[in-house]
Amino acid sequence: MVFRSEEMCLAQLFLQSGSEYDCISELGELGLVEFRDLNPSVSSFQRRFVSEIKRCEEMERILGFLLREIQKAKIAVPQEDESPLAPPPRQVLEIMEQLQRLEMELSEVAKNKDKLQRNLLELTEYTHMLKITRSFIHSRSRHEALGPQYEEFPTMETDSATGSTGMQRLGAKLGFISGLIQRVKVEAFERMLWRVCKGYTILSYTEVDESLADLDTGEINKSVVFLISFWGDQIGHKVQKICDCYHCHLYPHPENDEERADVLDSLRTRIQDLNNVLHRTDDYLRQVLQKAAESAYAWVVQVKKMKAIYHILNLCSFDVTNKCLIAEVWCPVSDLANLRGALEKGSRKGDATVPSFVNRIPSSDTPPTLLRSNKFTTGFQSIVEAYGVGDYREVSPAPYTIITFPFLFAVMFGDLGHGMIMSLFALWMVLTEKNQKKKRSSNEIWMTFFHGRYIILMMGLFSIYTGLIYNDCFSKSLNIFGSGWSVKAMFTNQQWTNKTVQTNALLTLDPNVSRVFSGPYPFGIDPIWNLAVNRLSFLNSYKMKMSVIVGVIHMSFGVVLSVFNHFVYLLFLPELLFLICLFGYLVFMILYKWLAFSAHNSSQAPSILIHFINMFVMQGKDVTPLYPGQTGLQVFLLLIAVMCVPVLLLGKPLYLYWQQRGGKGLRRRRVINISCTVLQFDFADVLMHQAIHTIEYCLGCVSNTASYLRLWALSLAHAQLSEVLWAMVMRLGFKITTKVGVVFLVPVFGLFATLTVSILLVMEGLSAFLHALRLHWVEFQNKFYHGTGVKFLPFDFSQLPSVFEQDGLL
Amino acid sequence: MADQRFAIAMSVMTLFWGIVGGVVPWFIPKGPNRGVIVTMLVLTAVCCYLFWLIAILAQLNPLFGPSLSTDIIWYLNLAWD
């Protein structure tokens, strides 16, 4: 029963040192109790089980690395529906070993792969360089054939200093340096060469077609093959230094074409071999990751549970003399039997000689609040808790909110068509909820709508009902039962003739004429009002009075509920009397006017507001009374209301003062808080608080009643928006009478539908939701609800968040 | 005839919401949700009945009639009886 929060008790658990791990594991699976911290002064590094937690964190680190590798390899991790239990300590070492072995293997394979890839890159670059410099040499030799002839001498020796082959020419050596450099650096390189070597070098370069990956930075950029020919040793040294400076990859330049061809061939075979090895390495890596992925999910859950259990064990205090661990928990009284059962099961699993047991202890601390809810009531519970979690054993407004919140929403939203669309949308969400829960979308807005699917369903269903009463379906009315107003009767009674119809643009039906008005429409607002020009005059009066009636009843309900909350429960009586005598009387006047005055005495129909104001000012002489004895009754009611104020102001302080003096208090079931407050009794303090409460309540009655007029305001806004949308969009489509109009109707309907959903459903829906929520939180709940409690957070494995899920790895 | 329609409507609605709010709660089977379901039924009956009652009482004795444009009057004269 969610009427008020459950009774909680403080209990001590005595856990035997062998089986404490298993007991807490059992409790975590069931999610029954909330643990209290018995070592608040100890820092987290000095607690008993710190080393175990460090071990768990190490395992989590390895698991994180593993999951990232698995994700990089794009392998899916299969997730089981049933989560595995926390592993016993002996299994923990096995898992730790497995994980460490996996980590080592993976890092070794990654290192090897890296080396192989670097090798491959070097070989590829060398190949490119050889191919391109061949074209340089050949083009140059062609060029040289036309230009001045250089005497070529066959190769003398390999110059070890420059590492390049040289050719004797005119006493100076011609050397070659070849290699690759990044595209972006080429111009600077050329300029530097020119400045340093002053024309003794010739640089030729071409861009490589294939873009190669730079292994150090991981970027893919274009490289350029260059060939530098120079004369002289010093130049050679300088060129070497410049090449080093610009991070060029240098490769030995072959002397002649045969050597070049040989080197190319060997390179080709080496590259092929390397590719093979790389492929096989990749396959092996994939295999290892696949095997790890199968048990990854189980490991993650097990490590998470283990870490949670050790955290809880850290909260307990170790009783050295008894060789057992003591834990203090908050437990619902109704769950004590389950708690005992869980401890027995844990003791059995841990093979303890002496079973662990529970001992209930008295406590003066305020227990946390627990309100059980199922998937339907959770939504409504959460909107109440967004205002504040209820105090311990305070009446919860949640079960009433299930109906009153959608009802007040529907009063503001009231449209049959829009209500049906909303209900269908919510119904779809409810029927596919299993699939949606599995998908676990990360879109926050969608998740918000999904969590509130039952709220939206109720809101939609009530909107259908209020839409039928308001007789508003996409701004059109339905005529199901036949209108109560008859135009024909005006003609048959000779009120109107054909001439009056032709000469006037507007005519008003007169209910005084017989058979014009034949009784109220049996269900809702008469459909003729939708066709009338003075529709709003009638509807505004109706909706305003309806808002006040609904508001006064809602607030009275709130005051009645406070009987169960205020420990001096008789105080609800002056509050209720004040509200009923003043605003209940207003409601009575509204009803009286509806029933007593009709068309034939409509000229004498009084303004309710004037009468109400006159009541407060106690002036009734100028206005004719509504009924005989009105002034007397009004004075009487006003007197009662005024007398309620001092009772409200002084009642509670005087009662507490009397109780402190030793008087017999009116016993209430919530004894715990009374003893607390009586001990620190300060008359002035209590009096001041009560004065504030009295002023707030009395002034609040007036302002809150007026606040309920937002029900009228929003329903008017919705109706008008709906009408404008119809008149400005849909009707334009219908007005076209040619055949083109049929085709034109399609985009017109599309626009109508889009605007209906976006403006009328989403915007107006959110607006009415917000205002209904405000009416609940302020006008209803401030009559009885404090909402300053603490929520009960049980130790439950399913509630613990997973670090990996948050990172998107799982 | 008018009074008859009103009487029928009044009795049907009162009976219907009376059954929903007063009779059906007795037949809800015992379980953990019985309290919530009974609360929901009673509140629904009260809210919906109240809302309907306000609508019909507001129209019981109209102080003024609807003003219609003459096109509509011409059409209603022909179509409605």
PDB file of C-alpha atoms in Angstrom, chain A residues 232-352:
ATOM      1  CA  GLY A 232      82.459  16.930 -53.347  1.00  0.00           C
ATOM      2  CA  ASP A 233      82.746  15.419 -49.910  1.00  0.00           C
ATOM      3  CA  GLN A 234      82.034  18.492 -47.817  1.00  0.00           C
ATOM      4  CA  ILE A 235      78.903  19.127 -49.741  1.00  0.00           C
ATOM      5  CA  GLY A 236      77.987  15.561 -49.117  1.00  0.00           C
ATOM      6  CA  HIS A 237      78.351  15.957 -45.359  1.00  0.00           C
ATOM      7  CA  LYS A 238      76.309  19.141 -45.402  1.00  0.00           C
ATOM      8  CA  VAL A 239      73.569  17.528 -47.454  1.00  0.00           C
ATOM      9  CA  GLN A 240      73.515  14.595 -45.034  1.00  0.00           C
ATOM     10  CA  LYS A 241      73.087  16.895 -42.064  1.00  0.00           C
ATOM     11  CA  ILE A 242      70.310  18.814 -43.793  1.00  0.00           C
ATOM     12  CA  CYS A 243      68.512  15.581 -44.585  1.00  0.00           C
ATOM     13  CA  ASP A 244      68.715  14.517 -40.955  1.00  0.00           C
ATOM     14  CA  CYS A 245      67.396  17.870 -39.890  1.00  0.00           C
ATOM     15  CA  TYR A 246      64.317  17.494 -42.067  1.00  0.00           C
ATOM     16  CA  HIS A 247      63.617  13.928 -40.894  1.00  0.00           C
ATOM     17  CA  CYS A 248      64.049  12.375 -44.298  1.00  0.00           C
ATOM     18  CA  HIS A 249      64.013   8.655 -44.737  1.00  0.00           C
ATOM     19  CA  LEU A 250      67.203   7.914 -46.655  1.00  0.00           C
ATOM     20  CA  TYR A 251      67.800   4.786 -48.672  1.00  0.00           C
ATOM     21  CA  PRO A 252      70.925   3.643 -50.530  1.00  0.00           C
ATOM     22  CA  HIS A 253      70.918   4.615 -54.183  1.00  0.00           C
ATOM     23  CA  PRO A 254      71.809   1.750 -56.556  1.00  0.00           C
ATOM     24  CA  GLU A 255      74.758   2.251 -58.898  1.00  0.00           C
ATOM     25  CA  ASN A 256      73.271   0.968 -62.042  1.00  0.00           C
ATOM     26  CA  ASP A 257      70.155  -0.470 -63.505  1.00  0.00           C
ATOM     27  CA  GLU A 258      70.954  -4.129 -62.836  1.00  0.00           C
ATOM     28  CA  GLU A 259      71.512  -3.490 -59.190  1.00  0.00           C
ATOM     29  CA  ARG A 260      68.345  -1.476 -59.111  1.00  0.00           C
ATOM     30  CA  ALA A 261      66.392  -4.329 -60.686  1.00  0.00           C
ATOM     31  CA  ASP A 262      67.871  -6.844 -58.208  1.00  0.00           C
ATOM     32  CA  VAL A 263      67.038  -4.711 -55.237  1.00  0.00           C
ATOM     33  CA  LEU A 264      63.509  -4.154 -56.545  1.00  0.00           C
ATOM     34  CA  ASP A 265      62.933  -7.874 -56.882  1.00  0.00           C
ATOM     35  CA  SER A 266      64.171  -8.711 -53.436  1.00  0.00           C
ATOM     36  CA  LEU A 267      62.086  -5.898 -52.027  1.00  0.00           C
ATOM     37  CA  ARG A 268      59.008  -7.228 -53.713  1.00  0.00           C
ATOM     38  CA  THR A 269      59.392 -10.683 -52.219  1.00  0.00           C
ATOM     39  CA  ARG A 270      60.119  -9.260 -48.804  1.00  0.00           C
ATOM     40  CA  ILE A 271      57.022  -7.101 -48.944  1.00  0.00           C
ATOM     41  CA  GLN A 272      54.924 -10.089 -49.916  1.00  0.00           C
ATOM     42  CA  ASP A 273      56.277 -12.095 -47.015  1.00  0.00           C
ATOM     43  CA  LEU A 274      55.670  -9.287 -44.613  1.00  0.00           C
ATOM     44  CA  ASN A 275      52.084  -8.894 -45.770  1.00  0.00           C
ATOM     45  CA  ASN A 276      51.501 -12.574 -45.165  1.00  0.00           C
ATOM     46  CA  VAL A 277      52.917 -12.368 -41.690  1.00  0.00           C
ATOM     47  CA  LEU A 278      50.830  -9.291 -40.934  1.00  0.00           C
ATOM     48  CA  HIS A 279      47.661 -11.019 -42.086  1.00  0.00           C
ATOM     49  CA  ARG A 280      48.351 -13.999 -39.900  1.00  0.00           C
ATOM     50  CA  THR A 281      49.083 -11.727 -36.948  1.00  0.00           C
ATOM     51  CA  ASP A 282      45.783  -9.968 -37.485  1.00  0.00           C
ATOM     52  CA  ASP A 283      43.936 -13.262 -37.619  1.00  0.00           C
ATOM     53  CA  TYR A 284      45.583 -14.459 -34.432  1.00  0.00           C
ATOM     54  CA  LEU A 285      44.745 -11.189 -32.642  1.00  0.00           C
ATOM     55  CA  ARG A 286      41.151 -11.465 -33.753  1.00  0.00           C
ATOM     56  CA  GLN A 287      40.943 -14.997 -32.492  1.00  0.00           C
ATOM     57  CA  VAL A 288      42.266 -14.029 -29.084  1.00  0.00           C
ATOM     58  CA  LEU A 289      39.838 -11.100 -28.827  1.00  0.00           C
ATOM     59  CA  GLN A 290      36.914 -13.250 -29.935  1.00  0.00           C
ATOM     60  CA  LYS A 291      37.610 -15.785 -27.228  1.00  0.00           C
ATOM     61  CA  ALA A 292      37.965 -13.030 -24.637  1.00  0.00           C
ATOM     62  CA  ALA A 293      34.743 -11.371 -25.776  1.00  0.00           C
ATOM     63  CA  GLU A 294      32.741 -14.460 -24.913  1.00  0.00           C
ATOM     64  CA  SER A 295      33.472 -14.149 -21.226  1.00  0.00           C
ATOM     65  CA  ALA A 296      34.004 -10.375 -21.115  1.00  0.00           C
ATOM     66  CA  TYR A 297      30.456  -9.578 -20.039  1.00  0.00           C
ATOM     67  CA  ALA A 298      30.495 -12.131 -17.240  1.00  0.00           C
ATOM     68  CA  TRP A 299      33.841 -10.808 -15.983  1.00  0.00           C
ATOM     69  CA  VAL A 300      32.611  -7.201 -15.996  1.00  0.00           C
ATOM     70  CA  VAL A 301      29.554  -8.068 -13.941  1.00  0.00           C
ATOM     71  CA  GLN A 302      31.507 -10.237 -11.551  1.00  0.00           C
ATOM     72  CA  VAL A 303      34.165  -7.592 -10.938  1.00  0.00           C
ATOM     73  CA  LYS A 304      31.481  -4.938 -10.436  1.00  0.00           C
ATOM     74  CA  LYS A 305      29.685  -7.072  -7.859  1.00  0.00           C
ATOM     75  CA  MET A 306      32.924  -7.941  -6.106  1.00  0.00           C
ATOM     76  CA  LYS A 307      33.961  -4.320  -5.807  1.00  0.00           C
ATOM     77  CA  ALA A 308      30.524  -3.384  -4.455  1.00  0.00           C
ATOM     78  CA  ILE A 309      30.698  -6.128  -1.847  1.00  0.00           C
ATOM     79  CA  TYR A 310      34.117  -4.969  -0.644  1.00  0.00           C
ATOM     80  CA  HIS A 311      32.875  -1.385  -0.423  1.00  0.00           C
ATOM     81  CA  ILE A 312      30.052  -2.560   1.800  1.00  0.00           C
ATOM     82  CA  LEU A 313      32.428  -4.672   3.877  1.00  0.00           C
ATOM     83  CA  ASN A 314      34.456  -1.525   4.427  1.00  0.00           C
ATOM     84  CA  LEU A 315      31.399   0.092   5.964  1.00  0.00           C
ATOM     85  CA  CYS A 316      31.140  -2.598   8.633  1.00  0.00           C
ATOM     86  CA  SER A 317      33.054  -2.615  11.854  1.00  0.00           C
ATOM     87  CA  PHE A 318      35.166  -5.556  12.812  1.00  0.00           C
ATOM     88  CA  ASP A 319      34.486  -6.993  16.223  1.00  0.00           C
ATOM     89  CA  VAL A 320      37.778  -8.586  17.132  1.00  0.00           C
ATOM     90  CA  THR A 321      36.614 -10.371  20.238  1.00  0.00           C
ATOM     91  CA  ASN A 322      33.737 -12.132  18.543  1.00  0.00           C
ATOM     92  CA  LYS A 323      35.598 -12.766  15.307  1.00  0.00           C
ATOM     93  CA  CYS A 324      32.677 -11.412  13.327  1.00  0.00           C
ATOM     94  CA  LEU A 325      31.737  -8.370  11.342  1.00  0.00           C
ATOM     95  CA  ILE A 326      28.983  -6.071  12.537  1.00  0.00           C
ATOM     96  CA  ALA A 327      26.889  -4.174  10.010  1.00  0.00           C
ATOM     97  CA  GLU A 328      24.090  -1.714  10.704  1.00  0.00           C
ATOM     98  CA  VAL A 329      21.292  -1.629   8.180  1.00  0.00           C
ATOM     99  CA  TRP A 330      17.978   0.061   7.642  1.00  0.00           C
ATOM    100  CA  CYS A 331      15.493  -2.655   6.836  1.00  0.00           C
ATOM    101  CA  PRO A 332      11.748  -2.516   6.173  1.00  0.00           C
ATOM    102  CA  VAL A 333       9.961  -4.300   8.996  1.00  0.00           C
ATOM    103  CA  SER A 334       8.017  -6.415   6.521  1.00  0.00           C
ATOM    104  CA  ASP A 335      11.272  -7.686   4.999  1.00  0.00           C
ATOM    105  CA  LEU A 336      12.929  -8.900   8.221  1.00  0.00           C
ATOM    106  CA  ALA A 337      11.996 -12.504   7.460  1.00  0.00           C
ATOM    107  CA  ASN A 338      13.563 -12.261   3.997  1.00  0.00           C
ATOM    108  CA  LEU A 339      16.651 -10.742   5.564  1.00  0.00           C
ATOM    109  CA  ARG A 340      16.990 -13.683   7.944  1.00  0.00           C
ATOM    110  CA  GLY A 341      16.530 -16.096   5.051  1.00  0.00           C
ATOM    111  CA  ALA A 342      19.214 -14.356   3.009  1.00  0.00           C
ATOM    112  CA  LEU A 343      21.688 -14.498   5.878  1.00  0.00           C
ATOM    113  CA  GLU A 344      21.039 -18.204   6.365  1.00  0.00           C
ATOM    114  CA  LYS A 345      21.585 -18.856   2.677  1.00  0.00           C
ATOM    115  CA  GLY A 346      24.804 -16.854   2.704  1.00  0.00           C
ATOM    116  CA  SER A 347      26.076 -18.677   5.768  1.00  0.00           C
ATOM    117  CA  ARG A 348      25.365 -22.017   4.131  1.00  0.00           C
ATOM    118  CA  LYS A 349      27.239 -21.016   0.984  1.00  0.00           C
ATOM    119  CA  GLY A 350      30.206 -19.775   2.965  1.00  0.00           C
ATOM    120  CA  ASP A 351      30.358 -23.006   4.990  1.00  0.00           C
ATOM    121  CA  ALA A 352      30.410 -21.145   8.258  1.00  0.00           C
TER     122      ALA A 352
END
